[in-house]
């Protein structure tokens, strides 16, 4: 552990000025940015291929996203770049309408994200349960690992010992020294070995042609008509939602990892600005990347915006200025890095048999639903949405059984007192109507609700139905004990919900 890390609090470690004044911390940020840049290159190329565009489109997007979000984002040290999630969303648009429509969609997606950020969409993060977060992290770990399989299947046998050596370096080197990030050492050493010995193994250059010029301003050649808007808007809105969801979830994950708090509203707006900038320079847009963020924060120890900014700068320098050298890096080295990222991303505690036995089955079901849907669709947004919906249904089902009606007193032969206990909403109140003895009860029935709370109109309609049933039998039902909020809701809605039962 460095002296700076020992002295400074987690919040102070995020300070750019503090890092600039500390040579030791600045070196950590610089080296972290270099490692992330090297890991971004094959990823950006792969995502470009998925989207059906030239590798330059993905690489330029990663450069512009990283540099821009380092300045305007709300989560220091988080990496944003071209991602597989956004590539999958826009691939059909590229296939049907071409690159210009893609760029127009990226620009519109950025505008959507700015609007959603201004509307406070980031505040919705509070409604995402912990079990969904665990599922999100575990699904990402699976996706990061499975993304490496194409580089491990049908390849020369030399790839496997190279990957094993890379993993060994990443695991063992930190036990000796943390001066230089282990992933960087693995990449440099494996590249040197393959070049010195002359191993013929797949390298970065095999993934696609690297750009040889700087990005320039790009104005999409699309007609400014309603028809164009109807074509790009669905893709742009989906991209905006997927990007925001993945970015905000990743920001929350980094918050927990670093024991700090980030500005989610600023991050949402920052993602919008970054996508607009990406589109203006011919990039395919993107969002936060948890794999590269894990390399930056957990493996390399970065904590400030410096590493994010330098990741983008180094990426551009490497692919444009040193493209011929970068092309020689064996994919085995980068695969080793990403495999260890997937291992570090996985929440192994959540899969421990002891944890699973202790955890409520509903929580495990939500986590598994999130993982299964995410891995099956390769879309984190689908997984999170299904996980949240599953959690809502299971929660409503569980809370619905917390409500009960108890016969508490019979003060005289003509009076019976019931006590209603629990939270009353649409799921729990629907069964309430069946818990009274309309035929056997005496003339006067008192329903004491001091131990309950009315949350919605469904409950008021149910109470109206109960009093109506008693009236039909020539009896009187009186509701007492409502708290102020419940009484206000009951008084405002009672008698005005005819036809709802």
Coordinates of C-alpha atoms in Angstrom, one line a residue:
X1 CA 0.0 0.0 0.0
X2 CA 1.4 3.4 -0.9
X3 CA 1.9 6.2 1.6
X4 CA -0.6 8.3 -0.2
X5 CA -3.3 5.6 0.1
X6 CA -2.5 5.3 3.8
X7 CA -2.8 9.0 4.6
X8 CA -5.6 10.2 2.3
X9 CA -9.2 9.3 2.7
X10 CA -11.1 7.6 -0.1
X11 CA -12.7 10.9 -1.1
X12 CA -9.3 12.7 -1.1
X13 CA -7.8 10.0 -3.3
X14 CA -10.2 11.1 -6.0
X15 CA -8.6 14.6 -6.1
X16 CA -6.8 15.4 -9.4
X17 CA -4.7 18.1 -7.7
X18 CA -3.6 15.8 -4.9
X19 CA -2.6 13.2 -7.5
X20 CA -0.6 15.8 -9.5
X21 CA 1.3 16.9 -6.4
X22 CA 2.2 13.3 -5.6
X23 CA 4.7 11.7 -8.1
X24 CA 3.8 8.2 -6.7
X25 CA 0.1 8.6 -7.2
X26 CA 0.6 10.3 -10.6
X27 CA 2.6 7.3 -11.8
X28 CA -0.2 5.0 -10.7
X29 CA -2.7 7.1 -12.7
X30 CA -0.5 7.2 -15.8
X31 CA 0.3 3.5 -15.8
X32 CA -3.3 2.7 -15.2
X33 CA -4.3 4.8 -18.2
X34 CA -1.8 3.0 -20.4
X35 CA -3.0 -0.5 -19.3
X36 CA -6.6 0.4 -20.0
X37 CA -5.7 1.9 -23.4
X38 CA -4.0 -1.4 -24.4
X39 CA -7.1 -3.4 -23.3
X40 CA -9.5 -1.0 -25.1
X41 CA -7.9 -1.5 -28.5
X42 CA -9.1 -5.1 -29.3
X43 CA -12.4 -4.5 -27.5
X44 CA -13.2 -1.4 -29.6
X45 CA -12.2 -3.3 -32.8
X46 CA -14.4 -6.2 -31.8
X47 CA -17.4 -4.0 -31.1
X48 CA -16.9 -2.2 -34.4
X49 CA -17.2 -5.6 -36.1
X50 CA -20.4 -6.4 -34.2
X51 CA -21.9 -3.1 -35.2
X52 CA -20.8 -3.6 -38.8
X53 CA -18.6 -0.6 -39.1
X54 CA -14.9 0.1 -39.8
X55 CA -12.6 -0.4 -36.7
X56 CA -11.8 3.3 -36.8
X57 CA -15.4 4.1 -35.8
X58 CA -15.1 2.1 -32.6
X59 CA -11.6 3.3 -31.8
X60 CA -12.4 6.9 -32.3
X61 CA -15.5 6.5 -30.2
X62 CA -13.4 5.0 -27.3
X63 CA -11.0 7.9 -27.5
X64 CA -13.6 10.6 -27.6
X65 CA -15.8 9.0 -24.9
X66 CA -12.9 8.4 -22.5
X67 CA -11.5 11.9 -22.8
X68 CA -14.9 13.7 -22.6
X69 CA -16.3 11.7 -19.7
X70 CA -13.1 12.3 -17.8
X71 CA -14.0 16.0 -17.8
X72 CA -17.8 16.0 -17.6
X73 CA -18.6 12.7 -15.9
X74 CA -19.8 12.2 -12.3
X75 CA -17.7 9.1 -11.4
X76 CA -13.9 9.6 -11.2
X77 CA -11.8 6.7 -12.6
X78 CA -14.7 5.1 -14.4
X79 CA -13.9 4.2 -18.1
X80 CA -16.4 4.9 -20.9
X81 CA -15.9 3.8 -24.4
X82 CA -17.5 1.9 -27.3
X83 CA -19.3 -1.1 -25.8
X84 CA -20.9 -4.4 -27.0
X85 CA -24.3 -3.4 -25.6
X86 CA -24.5 -0.3 -27.8
X87 CA -23.0 -2.2 -30.7
X88 CA -25.8 -4.8 -30.5
X89 CA -28.4 -2.0 -30.4
X90 CA -27.2 -0.2 -33.5
X91 CA -26.1 -3.1 -35.7
X92 CA -29.5 -3.5 -37.4
X93 CA -29.5 0.3 -38.2
X94 CA -26.0 0.1 -39.8
X95 CA -27.0 -2.9 -41.9
X96 CA -30.2 -1.3 -43.2
X97 CA -29.2 2.4 -43.5
X98 CA -25.4 2.7 -43.2
X99 CA -22.9 4.7 -41.2
X100 CA -24.4 8.2 -41.6
X101 CA -27.7 7.1 -40.0
X102 CA -25.6 5.4 -37.2
X103 CA -23.9 8.7 -36.4
X104 CA -27.2 10.6 -36.5
X105 CA -28.6 8.0 -34.0
X106 CA -25.6 8.4 -31.7
X107 CA -26.0 12.2 -31.7
X108 CA -29.7 11.8 -30.9
X109 CA -29.0 9.3 -28.2
X110 CA -26.7 11.8 -26.6
X111 CA -29.5 14.4 -26.6
X112 CA -31.9 11.8 -25.1
X113 CA -29.4 11.1 -22.3
X114 CA -29.0 14.8 -21.6
X115 CA -32.8 15.1 -21.3
X116 CA -33.2 12.0 -19.2
X117 CA -30.4 13.2 -17.0
X118 CA -32.1 16.6 -16.5
X119 CA -35.3 14.8 -15.6
X120 CA -33.6 13.0 -12.8
X121 CA -33.5 9.5 -14.2
X122 CA -30.4 8.7 -12.1
X123 CA -32.6 8.9 -9.0
X124 CA -34.3 5.7 -10.2
X125 CA -31.2 3.8 -9.1
X126 CA -32.5 3.7 -5.6
X127 CA -35.2 1.2 -6.8
X128 CA -32.7 -1.3 -8.0
X129 CA -32.3 -4.0 -5.3
X130 CA -29.0 -5.4 -4.1
X131 CA -29.8 -8.8 -5.6
X132 CA -30.1 -7.2 -9.0
X133 CA -26.8 -5.5 -8.5
X134 CA -25.2 -8.8 -7.6
X135 CA -26.7 -10.4 -10.7
X136 CA -25.5 -7.5 -12.8
X137 CA -22.0 -7.9 -11.6
X138 CA -22.0 -11.7 -12.0
X139 CA -23.5 -11.5 -15.5
X140 CA -20.8 -9.1 -16.5
X141 CA -18.2 -11.4 -15.2
X142 CA -19.7 -14.2 -17.4
X143 CA -19.9 -12.0 -20.4
X144 CA -16.3 -10.8 -20.1
X145 CA -15.1 -14.4 -19.9
X146 CA -17.2 -15.7 -22.7
X147 CA -16.0 -12.8 -24.9
X148 CA -12.5 -14.3 -24.7
X149 CA -13.6 -17.7 -25.9
X150 CA -13.2 -16.8 -29.7
X151 CA -9.5 -16.1 -28.9
X152 CA -9.1 -19.5 -27.2
X153 CA -10.8 -21.8 -29.7
X154 CA -9.3 -23.0 -32.9
X155 CA -6.0 -21.2 -32.2
X156 CA -2.4 -22.4 -32.3
X157 CA -1.5 -24.4 -29.1
X158 CA 1.1 -21.8 -28.2
X159 CA -1.7 -19.5 -27.2
X160 CA -2.6 -21.6 -24.2
X161 CA 0.8 -21.5 -22.4
X162 CA 1.1 -17.8 -23.2
X163 CA -2.3 -17.2 -21.6
X164 CA -1.3 -19.3 -18.6
X165 CA 2.0 -17.3 -18.2
X166 CA 0.0 -14.0 -18.4
X167 CA -2.4 -15.2 -15.7
X168 CA 0.5 -16.3 -13.5
X169 CA 2.1 -12.9 -13.8
X170 CA -1.1 -11.0 -13.0
X171 CA -1.7 -13.2 -9.9
X172 CA 1.9 -13.5 -8.6
X173 CA 3.5 -10.1 -9.4
X174 CA 1.4 -8.1 -6.9
X175 CA 2.7 -10.3 -4.1
X176 CA 6.2 -9.1 -4.9
X177 CA 5.6 -5.5 -6.0
X178 CA 2.8 -3.1 -7.0
X179 CA 5.0 -0.4 -8.4
X180 CA 4.0 -1.3 -12.0
X181 CA 0.5 -2.7 -12.7
X182 CA 0.7 -6.5 -13.3
X183 CA -1.5 -6.4 -16.4
X184 CA 1.0 -4.0 -18.1
X185 CA 3.9 -6.3 -17.2
X186 CA 2.1 -9.3 -18.6
X187 CA 1.3 -7.5 -21.9
X188 CA 4.9 -6.2 -22.4
X189 CA 6.6 -9.5 -21.4
X190 CA 4.4 -11.7 -23.5
X191 CA 4.8 -9.4 -26.5
X192 CA 8.6 -9.5 -26.0
X193 CA 8.6 -13.3 -25.8
X194 CA 6.5 -13.8 -28.9
X195 CA 8.7 -11.4 -30.9
X196 CA 12.0 -12.7 -29.6
X197 CA 11.2 -16.4 -30.2
X198 CA 9.2 -15.8 -33.3
X199 CA 5.9 -17.4 -32.2
X200 CA 3.2 -17.3 -34.8
X201 CA 0.1 -16.5 -32.7
X202 CA -2.9 -14.2 -33.3
X203 CA -2.2 -10.6 -32.5
X204 CA -4.0 -7.2 -32.3
X205 CA -3.2 -6.5 -36.0
X206 CA -5.3 -9.6 -37.0
X207 CA -8.4 -8.0 -35.4
X208 CA -8.6 -5.2 -38.0
X209 CA -6.7 -2.3 -39.6
X210 CA -5.7 0.4 -37.1
X211 CA -6.3 4.1 -38.1
X212 CA -3.4 6.1 -39.4
X213 CA -4.9 9.6 -39.0
X214 CA -6.6 11.7 -36.3
X215 CA -10.4 11.8 -36.0
X216 CA -12.0 14.8 -37.7
X217 CA -15.3 16.5 -37.5
X218 CA -18.0 14.3 -39.1
X219 CA -21.5 15.6 -40.1
X220 CA -23.8 12.8 -41.1
X221 CA -25.2 13.0 -44.5
X222 CA -28.9 12.4 -43.7
X223 CA -32.0 14.3 -44.8
X224 CA -33.4 16.4 -41.9
X225 CA -36.9 15.0 -42.3
X226 CA -39.6 13.4 -40.1
X227 CA -38.9 10.1 -41.9
X228 CA -35.2 10.2 -40.8
X229 CA -36.3 10.9 -37.3
X230 CA -38.7 7.9 -37.3
X231 CA -35.9 5.7 -38.5
X232 CA -33.2 6.7 -36.0
X233 CA -35.3 7.6 -32.9
X234 CA -36.1 4.0 -31.8
X235 CA -32.4 3.0 -32.0
X236 CA -31.3 6.3 -30.4
X237 CA -33.7 6.0 -27.4
X238 CA -32.8 2.3 -26.8
X239 CA -29.1 3.2 -27.0
X240 CA -29.7 6.0 -24.5
X241 CA -31.5 3.8 -22.0
X242 CA -29.0 0.9 -22.3
X243 CA -26.1 3.3 -22.0
X244 CA -27.5 5.1 -19.0
X245 CA -28.4 1.9 -17.2
X246 CA -25.1 0.3 -17.8
X247 CA -23.2 3.4 -16.8
X248 CA -25.2 4.1 -13.6
X249 CA -25.0 0.5 -12.5
X250 CA -21.2 0.5 -13.1
X251 CA -20.9 3.8 -11.2
X252 CA -22.7 2.3 -8.3
X253 CA -20.4 -0.7 -8.4
X254 CA -17.3 1.5 -8.3
X255 CA -18.8 3.6 -5.5
X256 CA -19.0 0.4 -3.4
X257 CA -15.5 -0.7 -4.5
X258 CA -13.9 2.6 -3.6
X259 CA -16.1 3.5 -0.6
X260 CA -17.0 6.8 -2.2
X261 CA -20.1 8.5 -3.6
X262 CA -20.5 9.8 -7.1
X263 CA -22.8 12.3 -8.7
X264 CA -25.2 10.0 -10.8
X265 CA -27.1 13.0 -12.3
X266 CA -23.9 14.5 -13.5
X267 CA -22.8 11.1 -14.8
X268 CA -26.1 10.7 -16.8
X269 CA -25.6 14.2 -18.4
X270 CA -21.9 13.4 -19.0
X271 CA -22.8 10.3 -20.9
X272 CA -25.0 12.4 -23.1
X273 CA -22.3 15.0 -23.8
X274 CA -19.8 12.2 -24.5
X275 CA -22.0 10.5 -27.0
X276 CA -22.7 13.8 -28.8
X277 CA -18.9 14.5 -29.0
X278 CA -18.3 10.9 -30.2
X279 CA -20.9 11.3 -32.9
X280 CA -19.4 14.6 -34.0
X281 CA -16.1 12.9 -34.6
X282 CA -17.5 9.9 -36.4
X283 CA -17.6 7.5 -33.4
X284 CA -20.2 4.9 -32.7
X285 CA -20.9 6.1 -29.2
X286 CA -20.9 4.0 -26.1
X287 CA -21.2 4.0 -22.3
X288 CA -19.3 2.8 -19.2
X289 CA -17.3 -0.4 -19.4
X290 CA -17.0 -2.4 -16.2
X291 CA -14.2 -4.6 -17.5
X292 CA -11.9 -1.7 -18.3
X293 CA -13.1 0.1 -15.2
X294 CA -12.1 -2.9 -13.1
X295 CA -8.6 -2.9 -14.7
X296 CA -8.3 0.8 -13.9
X297 CA -9.7 0.9 -10.4
X298 CA -9.1 -2.6 -8.9
X299 CA -6.0 -3.9 -10.8
X300 CA -4.1 -0.7 -11.4
X301 CA -5.3 1.2 -8.4
X302 CA -6.4 4.4 -10.2
X303 CA -8.8 6.7 -8.4
X304 CA -8.9 10.0 -10.3
X305 CA -10.1 11.4 -13.7
X306 CA -6.4 11.5 -14.8
X307 CA -6.4 7.8 -15.6
X308 CA -9.6 8.0 -17.6
X309 CA -8.4 11.0 -19.6
X310 CA -5.0 9.4 -20.3
X311 CA -6.6 6.1 -21.3
X312 CA -8.3 8.0 -24.2
X313 CA -5.1 9.9 -25.0
X314 CA -2.9 6.8 -24.9
X315 CA -5.4 5.0 -27.0
X316 CA -5.2 7.6 -29.8
X317 CA -1.4 7.7 -29.6
X318 CA -1.0 4.0 -29.7
X319 CA -3.3 3.3 -32.6
X320 CA -2.3 6.3 -34.7
X321 CA 1.3 6.9 -33.8
X322 CA 2.4 3.4 -32.7
X323 CA 0.0 1.3 -34.6
X324 CA 2.6 -0.9 -36.2
X325 CA 4.0 -1.8 -32.7
X326 CA 0.6 -2.2 -31.1
X327 CA -0.5 -4.6 -33.8
X328 CA 2.2 -7.0 -32.7
X329 CA 0.8 -7.5 -29.2
X330 CA -0.4 -11.1 -28.9
X331 CA -4.1 -11.5 -28.2
X332 CA -3.1 -14.1 -25.6
X333 CA -1.8 -11.3 -23.4
X334 CA -5.0 -9.3 -23.5
X335 CA -7.1 -12.5 -23.0
X336 CA -5.1 -13.2 -19.9
X337 CA -5.8 -9.7 -18.6
X338 CA -9.6 -10.0 -19.3
X339 CA -9.9 -13.5 -17.8
X340 CA -8.5 -12.1 -14.6
X341 CA -10.8 -9.2 -14.8
X342 CA -13.8 -11.6 -15.1
X343 CA -12.5 -13.5 -12.1
X344 CA -12.2 -10.3 -10.1
X345 CA -15.6 -9.0 -11.2
X346 CA -17.5 -12.1 -10.1
X347 CA -19.0 -11.9 -6.6
X348 CA -17.9 -15.3 -5.5
X349 CA -19.4 -14.8 -2.0
X350 CA -22.8 -14.7 -3.6
X351 CA -22.2 -18.2 -5.1
X352 CA -20.9 -19.7 -1.9
X353 CA -23.2 -22.6 -0.8
X354 CA -23.3 -21.2 2.7
X355 CA -24.5 -17.8 1.4
X356 CA -27.1 -19.5 -0.9
X357 CA -28.5 -21.5 2.1
X358 CA -28.7 -18.4 4.2
X359 CA -30.1 -16.1 1.5
X360 CA -33.9 -16.0 1.0
X361 CA -34.9 -17.9 -2.0
X362 CA -36.6 -14.9 -3.5
X363 CA -33.3 -13.0 -3.4
X364 CA -31.4 -15.8 -5.1
X365 CA -34.2 -16.1 -7.8
X366 CA -33.8 -12.3 -8.6
X367 CA -30.0 -12.7 -8.9
X368 CA -30.3 -15.7 -11.1
X369 CA -33.0 -14.1 -13.3
X370 CA -30.7 -11.1 -13.9
X371 CA -27.8 -13.3 -14.8
X372 CA -29.7 -15.7 -17.1
X373 CA -31.4 -13.0 -19.1
X374 CA -28.3 -10.8 -19.4
X375 CA -26.1 -13.7 -20.5
X376 CA -28.8 -15.1 -22.9
X377 CA -29.4 -11.7 -24.6
X378 CA -26.0 -10.1 -24.1
X379 CA -27.9 -7.1 -23.1
X380 CA -27.4 -5.8 -19.6
X381 CA -30.5 -3.6 -19.8
X382 CA -32.8 -6.6 -20.4
X383 CA -31.2 -8.4 -17.5
X384 CA -31.6 -5.5 -15.1
X385 CA -35.2 -4.8 -16.1
X386 CA -36.2 -8.5 -15.7
X387 CA -34.4 -8.6 -12.4
X388 CA -36.2 -5.5 -11.1
X389 CA -39.6 -6.8 -12.3
X390 CA -38.9 -10.2 -10.7
X391 CA -38.0 -8.5 -7.4
X392 CA -41.1 -6.3 -7.5
X393 CA -43.4 -9.3 -8.1
X394 CA -41.8 -11.4 -5.4
X395 CA -41.8 -8.5 -3.0
X396 CA -45.5 -7.7 -3.6
X397 CA -46.3 -11.4 -3.2
X398 CA -44.4 -11.6 0.1
X399 CA -45.9 -8.4 1.5
X400 CA -49.4 -9.4 0.5
X401 CA -49.3 -12.2 3.1
X402 CA -48.3 -9.8 5.9
X403 CA -51.8 -8.4 6.3
X404 CA -54.2 -10.1 8.6
X405 CA -57.6 -9.5 10.2
X406 CA -58.0 -10.4 13.9
X407 CA -61.2 -10.7 15.9
X408 CA -60.0 -8.7 19.0
X409 CA -63.2 -8.1 21.0
X410 CA -66.9 -8.5 21.5
X411 CA -67.8 -5.6 23.9
X412 CA -71.5 -6.5 23.8
X413 CA -73.8 -9.0 22.0
X414 CA -74.4 -6.5 19.2
X415 CA -70.8 -5.4 18.5
X416 CA -67.7 -7.0 17.2
X417 CA -64.3 -5.4 16.8
X418 CA -61.8 -6.4 14.1
X419 CA -58.2 -5.3 14.0
X420 CA -56.5 -5.0 10.6
X421 CA -52.8 -5.3 10.7
X422 CA -50.3 -4.8 7.9
X423 CA -49.6 -2.7 4.8
X424 CA -52.6 -2.4 2.5
X425 CA -52.1 -2.0 -1.2
X426 CA -53.4 -3.7 -4.4
X427 CA -51.8 -7.1 -3.7
X428 CA -52.7 -7.4 0.0
X429 CA -56.1 -5.6 0.1
X430 CA -57.7 -7.8 -2.6
X431 CA -57.9 -10.7 -0.1
X432 CA -59.1 -8.4 2.7
X433 CA -62.8 -8.6 1.6
X434 CA -62.9 -12.3 2.3
X435 CA -61.7 -12.2 5.9
X436 CA -65.0 -10.9 7.5
X437 CA -68.0 -12.9 8.6
X438 CA -70.8 -10.9 6.9
X439 CA -73.5 -13.3 7.8
X440 CA -72.5 -14.3 11.3
X441 CA -71.3 -10.9 12.6
X442 CA -73.6 -8.9 14.9
X443 CA -75.3 -5.6 13.9
X444 CA -72.4 -3.4 14.7
X445 CA -68.9 -4.1 13.3
X446 CA -65.9 -1.9 14.2
X447 CA -62.9 -2.2 12.0
X448 CA -59.8 -0.9 13.8
X449 CA -57.0 0.1 11.3
X450 CA -54.6 1.6 13.8
X451 CA -52.1 -1.2 13.0
X452 CA -52.3 -0.7 9.2
X453 CA -51.7 1.8 6.4
X454 CA -53.6 2.5 3.2
X455 CA -51.3 3.0 0.3
X456 CA -53.6 3.1 -2.8
X457 CA -57.1 3.4 -4.3
X458 CA -57.4 -0.4 -4.5
X459 CA -57.5 -0.5 -0.7
X460 CA -60.1 2.2 -0.4
X461 CA -62.3 0.4 -3.0
X462 CA -61.9 -2.8 -0.9
X463 CA -63.0 -1.0 2.3
X464 CA -66.0 0.5 0.4
X465 CA -66.9 -3.0 -0.7
X466 CA -66.7 -4.4 2.8
X467 CA -69.0 -1.7 4.3
X468 CA -71.4 -2.2 1.3
X469 CA -71.6 -5.9 2.0
X470 CA -72.4 -5.3 5.7
X471 CA -75.1 -2.8 4.6
X472 CA -76.6 -5.3 2.3
X473 CA -77.0 -7.6 5.4
X474 CA -78.6 -4.8 7.4
X475 CA -75.5 -4.2 9.5
X476 CA -73.2 -1.2 10.1
X477 CA -69.5 -1.3 9.6
X478 CA -67.4 1.6 11.1
X479 CA -63.8 2.2 10.2
X480 CA -61.6 3.7 13.0
X481 CA -58.0 4.2 13.8
X482 CA -56.7 5.5 10.5
X483 CA -53.5 7.4 10.6
X484 CA -53.5 10.9 9.1
X485 CA -52.2 9.9 5.6
X486 CA -54.6 6.9 5.4
X487 CA -57.5 9.0 6.6
X488 CA -56.9 11.7 4.1
X489 CA -56.7 9.2 1.2
X490 CA -59.8 7.3 2.5
X491 CA -61.8 10.5 2.9
X492 CA -60.8 11.7 -0.6
X493 CA -61.6 8.5 -2.5
X494 CA -64.2 6.7 -0.5
X495 CA -67.6 6.6 -2.3
X496 CA -66.0 7.7 -5.6
X497 CA -64.6 4.4 -6.8
X498 CA -67.8 2.7 -8.0
X499 CA -67.2 0.0 -10.5
X500 CA -63.7 -0.8 -9.3
X501 CA -64.9 -3.9 -7.5

